[in-house]
Coordinates of C-alpha atoms and ligand atoms in Angstrom, one line a residue:
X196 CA 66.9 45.8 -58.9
X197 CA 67.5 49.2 -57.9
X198 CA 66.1 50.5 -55.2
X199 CA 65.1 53.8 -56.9
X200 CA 63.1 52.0 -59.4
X201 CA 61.4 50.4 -57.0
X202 CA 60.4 53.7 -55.3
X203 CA 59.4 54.9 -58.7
X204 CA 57.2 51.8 -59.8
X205 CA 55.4 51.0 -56.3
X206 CA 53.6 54.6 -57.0
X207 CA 53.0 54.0 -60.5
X208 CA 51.5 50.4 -60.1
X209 CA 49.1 51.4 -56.9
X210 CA 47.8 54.0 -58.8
X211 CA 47.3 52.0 -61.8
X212 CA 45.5 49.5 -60.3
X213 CA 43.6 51.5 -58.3
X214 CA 42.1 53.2 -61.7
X215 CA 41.7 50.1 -63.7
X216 CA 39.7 49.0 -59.9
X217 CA 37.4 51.9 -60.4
X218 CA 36.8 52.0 -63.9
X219 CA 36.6 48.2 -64.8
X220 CA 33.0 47.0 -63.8
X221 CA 33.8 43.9 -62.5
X222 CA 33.9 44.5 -58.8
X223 CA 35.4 41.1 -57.7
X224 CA 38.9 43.2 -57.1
X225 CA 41.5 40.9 -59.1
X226 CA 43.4 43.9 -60.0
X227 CA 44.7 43.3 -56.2
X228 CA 47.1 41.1 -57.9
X229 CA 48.7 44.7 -58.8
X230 CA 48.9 45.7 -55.2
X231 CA 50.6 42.4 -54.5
X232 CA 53.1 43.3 -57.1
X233 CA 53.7 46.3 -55.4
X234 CA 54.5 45.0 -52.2
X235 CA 56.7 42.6 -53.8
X236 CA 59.2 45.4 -55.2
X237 CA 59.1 47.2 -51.7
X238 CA 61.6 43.9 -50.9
X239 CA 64.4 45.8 -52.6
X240 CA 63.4 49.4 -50.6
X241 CA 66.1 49.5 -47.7
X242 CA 63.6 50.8 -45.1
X243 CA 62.6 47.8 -43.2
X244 CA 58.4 48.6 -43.0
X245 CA 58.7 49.6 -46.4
X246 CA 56.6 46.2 -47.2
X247 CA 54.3 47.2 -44.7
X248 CA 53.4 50.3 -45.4
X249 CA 53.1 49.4 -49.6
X250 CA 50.3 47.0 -47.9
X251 CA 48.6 49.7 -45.9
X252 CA 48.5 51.8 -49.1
X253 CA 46.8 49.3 -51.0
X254 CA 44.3 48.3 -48.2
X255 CA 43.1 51.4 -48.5
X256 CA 43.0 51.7 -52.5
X257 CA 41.1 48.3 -52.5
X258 CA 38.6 49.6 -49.8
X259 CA 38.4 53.0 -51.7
X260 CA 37.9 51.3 -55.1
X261 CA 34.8 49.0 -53.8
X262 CA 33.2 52.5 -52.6
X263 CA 33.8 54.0 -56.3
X264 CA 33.5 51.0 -58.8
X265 CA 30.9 50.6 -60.6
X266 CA 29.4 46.9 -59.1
X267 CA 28.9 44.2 -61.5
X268 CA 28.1 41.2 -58.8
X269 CA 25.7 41.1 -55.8
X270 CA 28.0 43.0 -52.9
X271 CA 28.5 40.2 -50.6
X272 CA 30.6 38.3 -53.1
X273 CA 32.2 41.8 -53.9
X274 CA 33.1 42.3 -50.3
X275 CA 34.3 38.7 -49.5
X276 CA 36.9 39.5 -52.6
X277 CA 38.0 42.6 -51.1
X278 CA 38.6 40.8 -48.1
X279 CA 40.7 37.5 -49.7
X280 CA 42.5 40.4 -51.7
X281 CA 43.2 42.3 -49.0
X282 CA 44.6 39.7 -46.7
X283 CA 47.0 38.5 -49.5
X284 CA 48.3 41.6 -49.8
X285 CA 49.5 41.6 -46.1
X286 CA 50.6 38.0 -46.4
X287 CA 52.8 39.3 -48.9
X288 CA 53.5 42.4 -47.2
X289 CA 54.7 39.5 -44.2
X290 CA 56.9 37.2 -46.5
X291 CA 58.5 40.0 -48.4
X292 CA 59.7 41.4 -44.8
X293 CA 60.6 37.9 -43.6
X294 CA 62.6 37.9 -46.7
X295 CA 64.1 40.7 -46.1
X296 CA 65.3 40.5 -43.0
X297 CA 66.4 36.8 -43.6
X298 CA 68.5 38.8 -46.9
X299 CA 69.8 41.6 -44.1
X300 CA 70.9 38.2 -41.8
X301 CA 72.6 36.6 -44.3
X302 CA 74.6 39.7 -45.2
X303 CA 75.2 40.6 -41.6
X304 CA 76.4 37.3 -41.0
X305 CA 79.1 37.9 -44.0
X306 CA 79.7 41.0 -42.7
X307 CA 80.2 39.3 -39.2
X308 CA 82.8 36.5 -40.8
X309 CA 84.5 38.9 -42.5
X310 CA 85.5 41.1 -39.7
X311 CA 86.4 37.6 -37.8
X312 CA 88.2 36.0 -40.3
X313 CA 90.5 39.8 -40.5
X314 CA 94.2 39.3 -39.6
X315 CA 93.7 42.9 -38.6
X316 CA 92.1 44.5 -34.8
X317 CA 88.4 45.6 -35.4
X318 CA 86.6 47.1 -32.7
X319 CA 83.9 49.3 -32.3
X320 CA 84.1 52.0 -29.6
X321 CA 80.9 53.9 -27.5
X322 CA 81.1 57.8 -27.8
X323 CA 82.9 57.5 -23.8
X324 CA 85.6 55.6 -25.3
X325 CA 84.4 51.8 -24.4
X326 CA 84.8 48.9 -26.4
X327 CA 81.7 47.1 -28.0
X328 CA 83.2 44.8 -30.4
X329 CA 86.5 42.8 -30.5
X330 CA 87.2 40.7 -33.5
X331 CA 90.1 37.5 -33.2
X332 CA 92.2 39.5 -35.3
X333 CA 92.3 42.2 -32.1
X334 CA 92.7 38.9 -29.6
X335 CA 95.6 38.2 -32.1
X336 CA 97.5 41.3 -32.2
X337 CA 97.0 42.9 -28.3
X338 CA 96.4 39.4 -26.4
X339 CA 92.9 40.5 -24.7
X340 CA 90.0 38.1 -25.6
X341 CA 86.7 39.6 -26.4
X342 CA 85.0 39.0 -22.7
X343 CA 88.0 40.8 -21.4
X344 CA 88.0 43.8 -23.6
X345 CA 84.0 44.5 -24.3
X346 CA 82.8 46.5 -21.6
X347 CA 86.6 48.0 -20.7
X348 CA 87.9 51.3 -21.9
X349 CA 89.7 51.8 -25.7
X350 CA 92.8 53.9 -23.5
X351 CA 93.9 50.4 -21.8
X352 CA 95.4 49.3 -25.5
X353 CA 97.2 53.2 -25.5
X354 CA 100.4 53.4 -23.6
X355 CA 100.2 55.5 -20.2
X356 CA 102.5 58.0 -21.6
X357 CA 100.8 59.2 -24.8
X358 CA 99.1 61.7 -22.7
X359 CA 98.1 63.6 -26.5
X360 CA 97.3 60.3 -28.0
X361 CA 95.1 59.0 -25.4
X362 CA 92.9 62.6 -25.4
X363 CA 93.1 62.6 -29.1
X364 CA 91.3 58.5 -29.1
X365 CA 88.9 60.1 -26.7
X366 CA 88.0 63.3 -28.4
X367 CA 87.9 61.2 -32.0
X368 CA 85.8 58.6 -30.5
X369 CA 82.8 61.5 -28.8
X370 CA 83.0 62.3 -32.9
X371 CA 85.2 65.8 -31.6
X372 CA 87.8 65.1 -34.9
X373 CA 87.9 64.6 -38.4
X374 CA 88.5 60.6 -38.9
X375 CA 91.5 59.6 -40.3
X376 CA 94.5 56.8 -40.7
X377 CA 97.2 57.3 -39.1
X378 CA 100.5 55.4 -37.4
X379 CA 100.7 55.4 -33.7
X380 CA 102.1 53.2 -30.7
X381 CA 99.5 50.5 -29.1
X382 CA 100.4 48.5 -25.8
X383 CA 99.4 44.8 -25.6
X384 CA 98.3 42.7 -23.0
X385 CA 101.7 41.4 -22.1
X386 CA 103.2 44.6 -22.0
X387 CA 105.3 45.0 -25.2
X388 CA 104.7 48.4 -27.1
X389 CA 103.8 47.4 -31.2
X390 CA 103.8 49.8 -34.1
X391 CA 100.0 49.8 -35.7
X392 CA 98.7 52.0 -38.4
X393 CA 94.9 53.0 -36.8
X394 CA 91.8 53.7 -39.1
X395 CA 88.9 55.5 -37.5
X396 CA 85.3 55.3 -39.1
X397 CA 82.0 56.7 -37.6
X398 CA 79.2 54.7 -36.4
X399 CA 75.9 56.3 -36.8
X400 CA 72.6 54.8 -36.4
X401 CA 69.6 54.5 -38.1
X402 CA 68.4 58.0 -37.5
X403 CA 72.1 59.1 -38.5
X404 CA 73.2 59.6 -34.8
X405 CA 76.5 59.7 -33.8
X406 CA 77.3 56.4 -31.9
X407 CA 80.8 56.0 -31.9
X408 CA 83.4 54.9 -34.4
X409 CA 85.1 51.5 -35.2
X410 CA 88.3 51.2 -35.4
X411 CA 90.9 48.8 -37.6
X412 CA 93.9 49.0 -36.2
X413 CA 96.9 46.9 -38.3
X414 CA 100.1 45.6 -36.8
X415 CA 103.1 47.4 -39.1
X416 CA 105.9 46.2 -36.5
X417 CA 107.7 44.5 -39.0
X418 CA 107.3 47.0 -41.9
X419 CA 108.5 49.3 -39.1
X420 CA 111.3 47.7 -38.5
X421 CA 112.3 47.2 -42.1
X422 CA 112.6 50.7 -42.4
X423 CA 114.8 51.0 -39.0
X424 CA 117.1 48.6 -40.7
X425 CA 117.2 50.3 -43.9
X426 CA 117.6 53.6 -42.1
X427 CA 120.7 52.2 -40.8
X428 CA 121.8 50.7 -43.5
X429 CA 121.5 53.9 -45.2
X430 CA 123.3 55.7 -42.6
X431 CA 125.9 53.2 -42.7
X432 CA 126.6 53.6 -46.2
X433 CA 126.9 57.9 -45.7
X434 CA 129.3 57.0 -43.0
X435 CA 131.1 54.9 -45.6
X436 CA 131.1 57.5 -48.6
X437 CA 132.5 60.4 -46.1
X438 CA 135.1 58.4 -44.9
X439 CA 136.1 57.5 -48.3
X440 CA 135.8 60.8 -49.6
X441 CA 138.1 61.8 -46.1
X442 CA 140.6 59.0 -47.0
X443 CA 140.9 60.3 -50.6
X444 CA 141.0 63.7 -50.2
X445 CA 143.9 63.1 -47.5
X446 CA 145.3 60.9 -49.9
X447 CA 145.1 63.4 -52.2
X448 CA 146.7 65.9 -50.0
X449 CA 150.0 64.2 -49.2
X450 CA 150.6 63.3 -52.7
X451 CA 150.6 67.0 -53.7
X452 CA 152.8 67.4 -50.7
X453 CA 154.8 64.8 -51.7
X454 CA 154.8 65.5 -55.7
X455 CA 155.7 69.4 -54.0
X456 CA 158.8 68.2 -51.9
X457 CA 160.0 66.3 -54.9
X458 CA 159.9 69.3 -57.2
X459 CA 161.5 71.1 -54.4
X460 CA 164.4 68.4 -54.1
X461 CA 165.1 68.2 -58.0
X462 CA 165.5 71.8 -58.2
X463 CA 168.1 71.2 -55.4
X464 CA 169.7 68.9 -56.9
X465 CA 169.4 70.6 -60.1
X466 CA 171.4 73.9 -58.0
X467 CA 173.9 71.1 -57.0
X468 CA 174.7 69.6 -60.1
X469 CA 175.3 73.6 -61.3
X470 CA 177.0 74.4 -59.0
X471 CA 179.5 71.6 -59.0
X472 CA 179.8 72.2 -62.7
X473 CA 180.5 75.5 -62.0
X474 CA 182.7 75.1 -59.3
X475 CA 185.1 72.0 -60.4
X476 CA 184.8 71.6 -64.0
X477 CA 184.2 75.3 -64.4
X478 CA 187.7 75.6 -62.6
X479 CA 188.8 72.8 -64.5
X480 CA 188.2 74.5 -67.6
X481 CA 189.1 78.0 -66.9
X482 CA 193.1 76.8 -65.5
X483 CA 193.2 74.6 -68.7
X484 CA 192.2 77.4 -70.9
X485 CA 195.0 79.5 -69.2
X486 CA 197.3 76.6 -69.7
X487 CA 196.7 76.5 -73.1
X488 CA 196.8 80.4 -74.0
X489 CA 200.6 80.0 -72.3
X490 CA 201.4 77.4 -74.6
X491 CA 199.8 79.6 -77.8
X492 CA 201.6 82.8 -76.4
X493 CA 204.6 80.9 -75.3
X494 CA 208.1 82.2 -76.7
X495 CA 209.8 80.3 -79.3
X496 CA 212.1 77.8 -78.3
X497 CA 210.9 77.5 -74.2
X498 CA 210.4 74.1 -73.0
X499 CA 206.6 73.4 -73.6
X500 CA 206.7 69.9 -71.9
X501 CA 205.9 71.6 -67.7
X502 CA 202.9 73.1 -69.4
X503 CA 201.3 70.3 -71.5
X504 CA 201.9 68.1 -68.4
X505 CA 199.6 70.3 -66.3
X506 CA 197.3 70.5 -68.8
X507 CA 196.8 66.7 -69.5
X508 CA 196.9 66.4 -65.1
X509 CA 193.9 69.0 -65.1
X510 CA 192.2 66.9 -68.2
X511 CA 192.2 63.7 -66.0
X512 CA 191.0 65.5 -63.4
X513 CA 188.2 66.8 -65.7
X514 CA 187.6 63.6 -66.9
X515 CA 187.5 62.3 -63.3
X516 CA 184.8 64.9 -62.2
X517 CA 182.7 64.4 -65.3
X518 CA 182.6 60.8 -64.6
X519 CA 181.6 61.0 -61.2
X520 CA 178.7 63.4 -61.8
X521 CA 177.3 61.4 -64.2
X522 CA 177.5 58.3 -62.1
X523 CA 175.9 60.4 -59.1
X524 CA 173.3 61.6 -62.0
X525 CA 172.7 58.0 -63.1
X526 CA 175.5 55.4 -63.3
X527 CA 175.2 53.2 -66.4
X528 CA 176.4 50.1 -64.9
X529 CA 172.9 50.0 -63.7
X530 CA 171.6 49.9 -67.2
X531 CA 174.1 48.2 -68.8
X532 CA 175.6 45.0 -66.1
X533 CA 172.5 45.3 -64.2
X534 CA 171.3 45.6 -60.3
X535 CA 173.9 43.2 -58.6
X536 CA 176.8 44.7 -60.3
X537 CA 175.7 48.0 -59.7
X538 CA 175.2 47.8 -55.5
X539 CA 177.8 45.7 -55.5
X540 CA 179.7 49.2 -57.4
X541 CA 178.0 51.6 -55.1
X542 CA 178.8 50.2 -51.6
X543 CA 182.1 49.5 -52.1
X544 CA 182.3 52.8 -53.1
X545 CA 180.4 54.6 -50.0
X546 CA 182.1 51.5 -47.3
X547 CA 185.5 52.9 -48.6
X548 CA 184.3 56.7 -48.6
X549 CA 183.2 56.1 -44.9
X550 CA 184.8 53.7 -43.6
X551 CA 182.3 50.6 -43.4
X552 CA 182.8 46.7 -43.1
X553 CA 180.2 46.1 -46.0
X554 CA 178.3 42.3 -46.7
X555 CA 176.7 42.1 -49.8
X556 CA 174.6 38.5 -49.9
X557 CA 173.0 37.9 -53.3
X558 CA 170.7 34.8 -53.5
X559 CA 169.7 33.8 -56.8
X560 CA 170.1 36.5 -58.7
X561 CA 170.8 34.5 -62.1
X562 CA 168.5 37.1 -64.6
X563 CA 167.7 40.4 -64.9
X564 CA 164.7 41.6 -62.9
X565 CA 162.5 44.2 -64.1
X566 CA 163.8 47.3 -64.7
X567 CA 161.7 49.7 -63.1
X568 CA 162.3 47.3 -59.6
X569 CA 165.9 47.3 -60.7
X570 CA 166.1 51.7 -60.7
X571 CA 164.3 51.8 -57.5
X572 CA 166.0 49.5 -55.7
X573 CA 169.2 51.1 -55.9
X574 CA 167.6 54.5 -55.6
X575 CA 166.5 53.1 -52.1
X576 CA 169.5 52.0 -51.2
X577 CA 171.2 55.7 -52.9
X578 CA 169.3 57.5 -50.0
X579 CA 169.8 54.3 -47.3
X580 CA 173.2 54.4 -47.0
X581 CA 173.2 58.5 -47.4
X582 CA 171.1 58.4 -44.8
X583 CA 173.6 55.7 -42.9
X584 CA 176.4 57.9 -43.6
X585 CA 175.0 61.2 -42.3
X586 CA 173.5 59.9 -39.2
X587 CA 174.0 56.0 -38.3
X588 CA 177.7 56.5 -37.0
X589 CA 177.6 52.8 -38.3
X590 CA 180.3 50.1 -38.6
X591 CA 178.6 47.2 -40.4
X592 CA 176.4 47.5 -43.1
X593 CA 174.3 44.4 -44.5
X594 CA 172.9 44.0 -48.0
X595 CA 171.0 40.9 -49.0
X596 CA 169.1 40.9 -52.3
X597 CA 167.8 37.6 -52.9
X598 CA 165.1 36.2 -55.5
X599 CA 162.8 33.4 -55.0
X600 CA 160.2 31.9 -57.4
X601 CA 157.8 34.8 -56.6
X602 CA 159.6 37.7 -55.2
X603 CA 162.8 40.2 -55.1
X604 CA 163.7 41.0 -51.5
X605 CA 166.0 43.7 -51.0
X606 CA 167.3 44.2 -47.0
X607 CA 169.7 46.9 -46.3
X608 CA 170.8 47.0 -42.3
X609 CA 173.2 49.0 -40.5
X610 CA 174.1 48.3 -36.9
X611 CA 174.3 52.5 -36.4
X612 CA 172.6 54.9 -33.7
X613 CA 169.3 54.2 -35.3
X614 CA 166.2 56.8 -34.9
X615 CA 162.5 57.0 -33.7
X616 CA 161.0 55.9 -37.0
X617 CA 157.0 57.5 -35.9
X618 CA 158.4 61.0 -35.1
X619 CA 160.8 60.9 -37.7
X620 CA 157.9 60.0 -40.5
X621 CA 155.6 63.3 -39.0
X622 CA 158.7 65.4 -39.4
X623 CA 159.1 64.0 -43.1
X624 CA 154.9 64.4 -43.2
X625 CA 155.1 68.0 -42.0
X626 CA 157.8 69.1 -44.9
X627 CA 161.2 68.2 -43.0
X628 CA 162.6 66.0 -45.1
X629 CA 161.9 64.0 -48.2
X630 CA 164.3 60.8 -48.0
X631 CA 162.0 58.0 -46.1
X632 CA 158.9 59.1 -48.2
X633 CA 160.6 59.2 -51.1
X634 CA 162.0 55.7 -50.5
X635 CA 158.6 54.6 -49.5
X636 CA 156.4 56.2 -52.6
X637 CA 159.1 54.8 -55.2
X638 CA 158.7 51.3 -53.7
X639 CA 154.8 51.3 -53.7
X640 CA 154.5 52.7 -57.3
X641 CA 156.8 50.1 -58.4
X642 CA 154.2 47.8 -57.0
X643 CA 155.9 46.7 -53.7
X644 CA 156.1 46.5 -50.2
X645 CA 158.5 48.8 -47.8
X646 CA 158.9 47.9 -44.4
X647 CA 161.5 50.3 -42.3
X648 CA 162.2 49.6 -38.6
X649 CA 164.7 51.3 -36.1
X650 CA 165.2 51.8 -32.4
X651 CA 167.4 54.1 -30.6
X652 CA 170.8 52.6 -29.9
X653 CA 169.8 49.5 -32.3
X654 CA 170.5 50.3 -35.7
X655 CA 168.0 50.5 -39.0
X656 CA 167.1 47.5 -41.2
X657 CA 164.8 48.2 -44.4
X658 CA 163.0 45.7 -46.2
X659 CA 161.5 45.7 -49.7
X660 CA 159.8 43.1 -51.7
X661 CA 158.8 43.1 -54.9
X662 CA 156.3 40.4 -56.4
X663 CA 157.2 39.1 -59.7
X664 CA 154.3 38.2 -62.4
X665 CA 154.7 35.0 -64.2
X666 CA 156.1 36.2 -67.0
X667 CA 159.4 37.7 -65.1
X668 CA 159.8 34.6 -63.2
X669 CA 162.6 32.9 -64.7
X670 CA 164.9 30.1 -62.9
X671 CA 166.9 31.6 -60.1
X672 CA 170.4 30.6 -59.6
X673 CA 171.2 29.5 -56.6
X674 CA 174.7 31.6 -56.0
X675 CA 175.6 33.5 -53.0
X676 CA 178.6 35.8 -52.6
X677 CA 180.0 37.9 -49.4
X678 CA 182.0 40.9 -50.4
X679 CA 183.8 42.7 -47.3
X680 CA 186.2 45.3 -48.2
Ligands
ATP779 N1 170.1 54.9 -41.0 C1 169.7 55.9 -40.1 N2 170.3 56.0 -38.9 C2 169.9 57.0 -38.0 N3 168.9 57.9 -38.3 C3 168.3 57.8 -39.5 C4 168.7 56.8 -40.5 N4 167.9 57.0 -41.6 C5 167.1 58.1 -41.3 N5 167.4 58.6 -40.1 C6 166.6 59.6 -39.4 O1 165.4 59.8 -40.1 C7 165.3 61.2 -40.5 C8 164.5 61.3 -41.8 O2 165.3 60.8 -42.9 P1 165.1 61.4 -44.3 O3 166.0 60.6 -45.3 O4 163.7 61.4 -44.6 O5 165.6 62.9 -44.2 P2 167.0 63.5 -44.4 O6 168.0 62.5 -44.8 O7 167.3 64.3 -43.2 O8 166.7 64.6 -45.6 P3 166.5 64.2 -47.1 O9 166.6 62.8 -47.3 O10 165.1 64.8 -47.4 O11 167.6 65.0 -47.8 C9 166.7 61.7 -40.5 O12 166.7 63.1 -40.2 C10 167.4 60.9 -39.5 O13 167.2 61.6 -38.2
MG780 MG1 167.8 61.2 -46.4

């Protein structure tokens, strides 16, 4: 039952029995039963003489009523009645406060398991800051048994140097602060420091004193550092994306260079290839026209045959430059016999031009390899042996091409001055020159690798491969040929 009913209905049944005591004229006072009823409900009334003073209340209603009633048997039976009635009342008053305190035990001893039986620290601090109560769970977590802690100050579990913490505990605990949860650093008996989340609660007593405030106090060491780690990883992960972002964007950066050189170059050679048009077949052109006006304004009956011979010389000539520019531009053996007959074509041509003992080595070269590898490899070697020919003051020049199941190698290796390849790559990266990169970014977009190496005083040897997908693997031959001029 409520206890507000029962505040409302001990009133209500005193005074009813009291009334039907008075008024009924029986006199032997049966209507204590009421009374006893009364007492009864006090058992749900939280005040602990509540049962008691229900008693007194009607001990003095049943004396009152045998004053008032009207008496209806001889007095000495009527006063013996009062008496029986009235000592039952206060036997019940007795057994209904037995009962409750044996109900308050019970609970108290719940209470009491509960707070054991808690994984978490409970302890209940004095107003100076001492410790009352220590559950197992606070044995558990700091390493203090109870004996050791009751009795001993609340700042031993608060490390030395949370000066602000410690006054805070204290100021909290003399009921100085507004009570609160909150995260903090505890110190244990064997030293270590452990993250805890803290709950403060008042204690007050029955009078609603101040008399300190209990405190549950949760170990969150591992949630703590579950959120360390996930910092990190976090962290980590930034790191990651910014360098990423760094890589691309300087990725980025030398591909616009290097798209900007290559612009720059083709309009160069674009100027060249005008300018030799200009300049030889132009010239060509212009003597052959002249050659030709003499013939049309020639007199009748000169010899024509001095003036048609120079103009069929300066045709062959013409046809001569023509071919060669278009060769430079893009020679057609490339397309038409294929790779091997095409450096095989091209070196001999630049040995003779410069003078070089040239080995060409072709292993297994039976098919056709892809175009795409095909154009780039003789690009590369196009700008290799210009490069030789400018700088290498070479002799020898080496060119192996050679195909096994999986790959197209291509090695090109002169035994000329040679260079410092890390200082010549930063002048190429800084907008000096466009050969090496070019070399290098024609390889990798045609899905290969580029290796270059050089020393000073020990020639140059560059090294491509090319991996071949199944479909473009066909039987190699095994042939190999060694062309010298
Ligand atoms: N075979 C080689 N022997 C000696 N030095 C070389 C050789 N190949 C390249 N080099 C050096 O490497 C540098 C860079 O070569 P790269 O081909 O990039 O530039 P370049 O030929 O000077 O100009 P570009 O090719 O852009 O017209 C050259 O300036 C040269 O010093
Ligand atoms: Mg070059």
């Amino acid at each position: 039952m409520n206890s507000n009913y029962a505040r409302v209905l001990i009133p209500l049944i005193l005074a009813g029995t009291f009334i039907i005591d008075v008024f009924m004229p029986w006199g032997y006072a049966v209507w204590v039963i009421g009374d006893v009823f009364a007492v009864l409900l006090a058992l749900w009334i939280e005040w602990p003489i509540a049962p008691y003073i229900v008693a007194a209340v009607g001990t003095v209603l049943v004396q009152v009523g045998h004053v008032l009633s009207f008496p209806g048997i001889p007095i000495d039976i009527a006063v013996f009645n009062r008496i029986v009635g009235t000592a039952l009342l206060w036997v019940a008053a007795c057994l209904v406060a037995r009962a409750r305190k044996a109900k308050l035990d019970d609970a108290t001893r719940r209470l009491g398991a509960i707070v054991e039986s808690s994984s978490d620290a409970i302890l209940s601090v004095t107003p100076d800051g001492f410790v009352t109560t220590w559950n197992a769970g606070a044995e558990r977590i700091f390493g203090y048994s109870a004996t050791e802690m009751i009795g001993r100050s609340i700042l031993t579990i608060i490390p030395v140097h949370l000066q602000r913490d410690r006054a805070w505990e204290l100021a909290t605990v003399r009921g100085a602060h507004d009570i609160h949860t909150y995260d903090a650093v505890r110190l244990t008996k064997d030293g270590r420091y452990i993250d805890v989340s803290v709950t403060l609660s008042p204690l007050k007593d029955d009078v609603g004193q101040h008399v300190g405030v209990s405190n549950v106090i949760r170990d969150i060491s591992e949630r703590k550092r579950g959120e360390a780690l996930l910092h990190q990883a976090h962290e980590a992960l930034e790191r990651k994306v910014l360098e990423r972002t760094a890589e691309l964007s300087s990725a980025n950066n030398s591909l616009r260079d290097l798209s900007g050189r290559l612009m720059h170059v083709q309009e160069e050679e674009r100027s060249q290839l005008a300018r030799d048009l200009h300049d030889e077949v132009g010239q060509l052109l212009t003597a052959l026209k002249i050659d030709l006006q003499d013939l049309q304004h020639g007199e009748e009956g000169q010899p024509l045959s001095g003036c048609l011979r120079d103009s069929l010389e300066l045709v062959d000539c013409l046809l001569t430059q023509v071919r060669n520019l278009a060769l430079d531009l893009r020679p057609s053996i490339l397309d038409d016999l294929g790779l091997v007959s095409a450096l095989r074509w091209y070196a001999n041509r630049q040995a003779e031009r410069n003078g070089w003992t040239l080995s060409l080595s072709v292993v297994g070269m039976g098919g056709r390899v892809p175009v795409p590898i095909e154009v780039t490899c003789f690009r590369v070697v196009q700008e290799a042996l210009t490069n030789t020919a400018k700088y290498a003051r070479a002799k020898v020049i080496d060119l192996t091409l050679c195909r096994q199941d999986e790959d197209v190698t291509l090695i090109i290796q002169d035994d000329g001055v040679g260079f410092d390849v890390l200082s010549a790559r930063r002048r190429a990266q800084g907008g000096a020159s466009v050969g090496l990169l070019g070399m290098e970014e024609r390889v990798r977009l045609a899905g290969g690798s580029f290796v270059l190496s050089s020393l000073p005083g020990e020639g140059t040897r560059i090294e491509l491969s090319f991996p071949l997908t199944e479909q473009e693997q066909i039987q190699p031959h095994a042939t190999v040929e060694a062309i010298s001029p």
